[in-house]
Coordinates of C-alpha atoms and ligand atoms in Angstrom, one line a residue:
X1 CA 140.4 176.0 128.8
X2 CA 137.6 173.4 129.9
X3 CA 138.4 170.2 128.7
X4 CA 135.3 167.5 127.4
X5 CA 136.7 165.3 130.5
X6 CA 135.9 168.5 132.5
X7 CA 132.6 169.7 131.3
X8 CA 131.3 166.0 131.8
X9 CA 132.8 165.9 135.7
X10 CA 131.2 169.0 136.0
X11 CA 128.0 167.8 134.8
X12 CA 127.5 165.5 137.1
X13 CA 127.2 168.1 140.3
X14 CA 124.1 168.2 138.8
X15 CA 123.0 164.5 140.0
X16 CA 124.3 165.4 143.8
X17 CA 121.8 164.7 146.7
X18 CA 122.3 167.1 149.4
X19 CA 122.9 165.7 152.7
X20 CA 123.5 162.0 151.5
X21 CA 126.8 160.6 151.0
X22 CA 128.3 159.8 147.4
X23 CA 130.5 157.4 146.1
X24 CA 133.3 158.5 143.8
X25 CA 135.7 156.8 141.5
X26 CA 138.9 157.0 140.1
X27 CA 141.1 158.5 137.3
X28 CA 141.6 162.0 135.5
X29 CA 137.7 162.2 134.4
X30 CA 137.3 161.8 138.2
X31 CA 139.7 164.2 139.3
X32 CA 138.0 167.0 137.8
X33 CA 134.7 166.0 139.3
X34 CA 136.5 165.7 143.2
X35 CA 137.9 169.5 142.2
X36 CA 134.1 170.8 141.7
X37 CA 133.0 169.0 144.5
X38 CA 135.1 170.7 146.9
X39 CA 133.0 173.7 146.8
X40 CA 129.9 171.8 147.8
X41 CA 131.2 169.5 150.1
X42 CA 128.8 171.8 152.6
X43 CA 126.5 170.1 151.5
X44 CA 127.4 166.2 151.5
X45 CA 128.7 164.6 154.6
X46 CA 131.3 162.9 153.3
X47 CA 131.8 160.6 150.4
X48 CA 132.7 157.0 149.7
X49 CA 136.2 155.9 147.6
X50 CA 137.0 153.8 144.9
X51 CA 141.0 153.6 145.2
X52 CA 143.7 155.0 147.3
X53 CA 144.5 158.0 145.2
X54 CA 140.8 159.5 144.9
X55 CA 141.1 159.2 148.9
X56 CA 144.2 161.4 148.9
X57 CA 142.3 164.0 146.7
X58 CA 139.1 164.1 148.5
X59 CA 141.1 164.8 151.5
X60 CA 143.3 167.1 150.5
X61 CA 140.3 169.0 149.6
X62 CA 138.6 169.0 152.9
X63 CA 136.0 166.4 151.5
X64 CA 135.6 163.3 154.3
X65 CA 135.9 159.9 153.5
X66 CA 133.5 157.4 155.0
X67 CA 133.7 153.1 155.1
X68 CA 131.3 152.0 153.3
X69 CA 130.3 149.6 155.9
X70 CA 129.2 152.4 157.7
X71 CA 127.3 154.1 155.4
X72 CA 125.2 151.2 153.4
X73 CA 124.0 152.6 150.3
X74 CA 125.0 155.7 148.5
X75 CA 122.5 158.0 146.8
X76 CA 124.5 158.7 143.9
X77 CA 128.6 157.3 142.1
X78 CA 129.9 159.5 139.7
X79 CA 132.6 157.4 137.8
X80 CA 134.8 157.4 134.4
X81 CA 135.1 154.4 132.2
X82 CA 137.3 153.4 129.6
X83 CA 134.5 152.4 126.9
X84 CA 130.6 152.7 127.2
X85 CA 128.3 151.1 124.7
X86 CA 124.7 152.2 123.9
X87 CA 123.2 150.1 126.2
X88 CA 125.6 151.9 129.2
X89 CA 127.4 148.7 129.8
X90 CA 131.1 149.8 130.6
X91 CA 134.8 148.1 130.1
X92 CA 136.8 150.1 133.3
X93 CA 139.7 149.5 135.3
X94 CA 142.4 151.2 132.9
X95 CA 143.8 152.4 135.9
X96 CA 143.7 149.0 138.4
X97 CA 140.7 150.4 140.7
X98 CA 137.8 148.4 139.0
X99 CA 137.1 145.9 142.2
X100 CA 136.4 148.8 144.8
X101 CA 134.5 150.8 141.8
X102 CA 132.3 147.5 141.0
X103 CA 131.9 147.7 144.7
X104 CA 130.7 151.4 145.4
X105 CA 128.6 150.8 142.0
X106 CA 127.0 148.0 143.5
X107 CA 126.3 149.8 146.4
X108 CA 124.8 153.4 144.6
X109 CA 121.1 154.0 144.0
X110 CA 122.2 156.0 140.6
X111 CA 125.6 155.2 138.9
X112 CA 126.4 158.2 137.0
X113 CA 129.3 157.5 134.2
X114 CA 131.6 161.0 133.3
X115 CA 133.6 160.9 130.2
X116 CA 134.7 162.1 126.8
X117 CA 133.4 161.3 123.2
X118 CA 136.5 158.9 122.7
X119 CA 135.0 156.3 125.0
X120 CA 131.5 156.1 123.2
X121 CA 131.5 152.6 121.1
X122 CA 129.0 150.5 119.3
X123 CA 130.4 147.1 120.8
X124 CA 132.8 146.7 123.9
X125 CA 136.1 145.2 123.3
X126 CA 138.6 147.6 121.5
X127 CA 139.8 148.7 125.1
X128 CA 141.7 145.4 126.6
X129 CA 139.7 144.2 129.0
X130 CA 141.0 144.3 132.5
X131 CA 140.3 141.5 135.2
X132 CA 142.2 141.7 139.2
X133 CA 143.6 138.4 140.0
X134 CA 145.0 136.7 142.9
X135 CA 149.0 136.8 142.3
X136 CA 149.2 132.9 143.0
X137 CA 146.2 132.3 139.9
X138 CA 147.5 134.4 137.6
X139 CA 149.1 131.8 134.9
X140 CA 146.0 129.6 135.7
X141 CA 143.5 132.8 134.7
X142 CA 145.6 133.5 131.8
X143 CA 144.7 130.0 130.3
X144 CA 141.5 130.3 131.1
X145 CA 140.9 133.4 129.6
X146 CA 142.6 131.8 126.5
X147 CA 140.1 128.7 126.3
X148 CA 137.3 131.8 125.8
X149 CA 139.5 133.5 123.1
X150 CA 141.3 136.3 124.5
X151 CA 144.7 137.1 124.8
X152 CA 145.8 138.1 128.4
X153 CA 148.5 140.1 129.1
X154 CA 150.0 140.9 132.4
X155 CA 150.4 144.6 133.4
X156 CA 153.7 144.7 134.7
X157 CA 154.6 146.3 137.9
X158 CA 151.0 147.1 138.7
X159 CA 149.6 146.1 142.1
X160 CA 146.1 147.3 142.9
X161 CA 145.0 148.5 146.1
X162 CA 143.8 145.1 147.1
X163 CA 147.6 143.8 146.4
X164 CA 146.7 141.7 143.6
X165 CA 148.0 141.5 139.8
X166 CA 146.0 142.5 137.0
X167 CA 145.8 140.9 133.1
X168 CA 144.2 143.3 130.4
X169 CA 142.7 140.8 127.9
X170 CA 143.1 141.7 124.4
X171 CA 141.2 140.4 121.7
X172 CA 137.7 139.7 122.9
X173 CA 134.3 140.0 121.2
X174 CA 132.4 141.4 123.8
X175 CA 128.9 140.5 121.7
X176 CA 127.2 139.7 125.2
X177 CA 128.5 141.9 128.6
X178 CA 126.2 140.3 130.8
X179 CA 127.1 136.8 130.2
X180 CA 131.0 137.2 129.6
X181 CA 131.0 139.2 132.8
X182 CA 129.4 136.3 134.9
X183 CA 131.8 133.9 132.9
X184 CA 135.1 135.6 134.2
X185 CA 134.1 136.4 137.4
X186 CA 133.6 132.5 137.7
X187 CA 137.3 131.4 136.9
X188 CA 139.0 130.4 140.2
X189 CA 141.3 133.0 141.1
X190 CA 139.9 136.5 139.5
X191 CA 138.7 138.9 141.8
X192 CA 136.7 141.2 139.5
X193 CA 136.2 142.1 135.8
X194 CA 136.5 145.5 134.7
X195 CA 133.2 144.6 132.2
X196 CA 130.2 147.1 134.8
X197 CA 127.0 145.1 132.8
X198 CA 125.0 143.7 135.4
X199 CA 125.4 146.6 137.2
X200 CA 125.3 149.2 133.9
X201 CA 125.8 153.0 134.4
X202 CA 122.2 154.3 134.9
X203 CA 123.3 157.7 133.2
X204 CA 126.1 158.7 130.8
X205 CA 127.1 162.3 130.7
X206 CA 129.1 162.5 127.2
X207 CA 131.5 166.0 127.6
X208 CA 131.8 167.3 123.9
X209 CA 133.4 170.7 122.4
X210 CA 131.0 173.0 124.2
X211 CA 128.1 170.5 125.3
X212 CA 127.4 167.6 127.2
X213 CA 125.2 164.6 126.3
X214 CA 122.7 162.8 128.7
X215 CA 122.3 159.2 127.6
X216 CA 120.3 157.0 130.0
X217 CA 119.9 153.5 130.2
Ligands
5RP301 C1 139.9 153.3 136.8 C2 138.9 153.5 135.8 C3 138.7 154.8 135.1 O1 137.4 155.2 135.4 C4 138.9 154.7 133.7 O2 140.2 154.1 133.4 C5 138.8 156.0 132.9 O3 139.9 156.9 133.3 P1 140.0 158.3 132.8 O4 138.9 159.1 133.4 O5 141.4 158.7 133.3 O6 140.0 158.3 131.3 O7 138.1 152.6 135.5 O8 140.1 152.0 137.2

């Protein structure tokens, strides 16, 4: 049985730009989205990845994987995110990968977002709020993610691709995206926030029951 994660991933073939690379992200919405892309991948020639284990799977299915510093810019970056408001501003990294996705999304003409009704919300902030930081800064981000009224927690055990720690921040009021995103990524010591406002999702492909919703920014 297709799945809402599914029908969205598959929705998004629909965005692809023959003969132009694409970037692709990470996690189980994105999973489905690499399977359906393996029977096109005639007509990409290669794509670019977010994280280590999209890698594996784009390879495994015959898909290459390109540096980005060869390639530029990217037509299109299909992606999943943990919560997406109206205005397509997004709260990822649930699982560690946001600094190469902020990257890849940076980098894409159109950021196309992939995921399931349970991640639509009228305000970001019920999902804790991951930010990547240095190992050696991490007690010194924590308190300065406390002075702006959060409450950071580290995620044990978890080392990013970029072999740095990563605190989900629980607690915030995320009433402004664009300005609490350039706050954190000011603290000395944090790599990246998972909060993708500056650089919003330009489409949102919502997988319901037995439809998908287009939302565009
Ligand atoms: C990984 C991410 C994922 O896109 C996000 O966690 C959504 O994952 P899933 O598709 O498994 O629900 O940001 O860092």
């Amino acid at each position: 049985m297709t799945s809402a994660k599914q029908r969205a991933a598959e929705a998004a073939l629909a965005y692809l730009k023959p003969d132009t690379v694409l970037g692709v992200g990470t996690g189980s919405t994105v999973n489905f989205f690499i399977d359906a892309l393996a029977a096109h991948r005639d007509r990409i020639p290669g794509a670019v990845s977010s994280s280590n284990a999209s890698t594996e799977r784009l390879k495994a299915l015959g898909i290459p994987v390109l540096d980005l510093n060869d390639v530029g810019r990217i037509s299109i970056y299909v992606d999943g995110a943990d919560e997406a408001d109206p205005g397509l501003h997004l709260i990822k990294g649930g699982g560690a990968a946001l600094t190469r996705e902020k990257i890849v999304a940076a980098c894409a003409d159109t950021f196309v977002c992939i995921a399931d009704a349970s991640k639509q919300v009228k305000a970001l902030g019920r999902f804790p709020l991951p930010v990547e930081v240095i190992p050696m800064a991490r007690r010194f981000v924590a308190a300065a993610l406390r002075a702006l009224g959060g409450d950071p927690r580290w995620r044990e055990g978890v080392v990013t691709d970029n072999g740095n720690d990563i605190l989900d921040v629980h607690g915030l009021a995320i009433t402004d995206p664009v300005g609490l995103e350039t706050q954190i990524n000011q603290i000395t010591g944090v790599v990246t926030v998972g909060l993708f406002a500056a650089r919003r999702a330009d489409v949102l492909l919502i997988g319901g029951e037995d439809e998908v919703l287009t939302l565009t920014a």
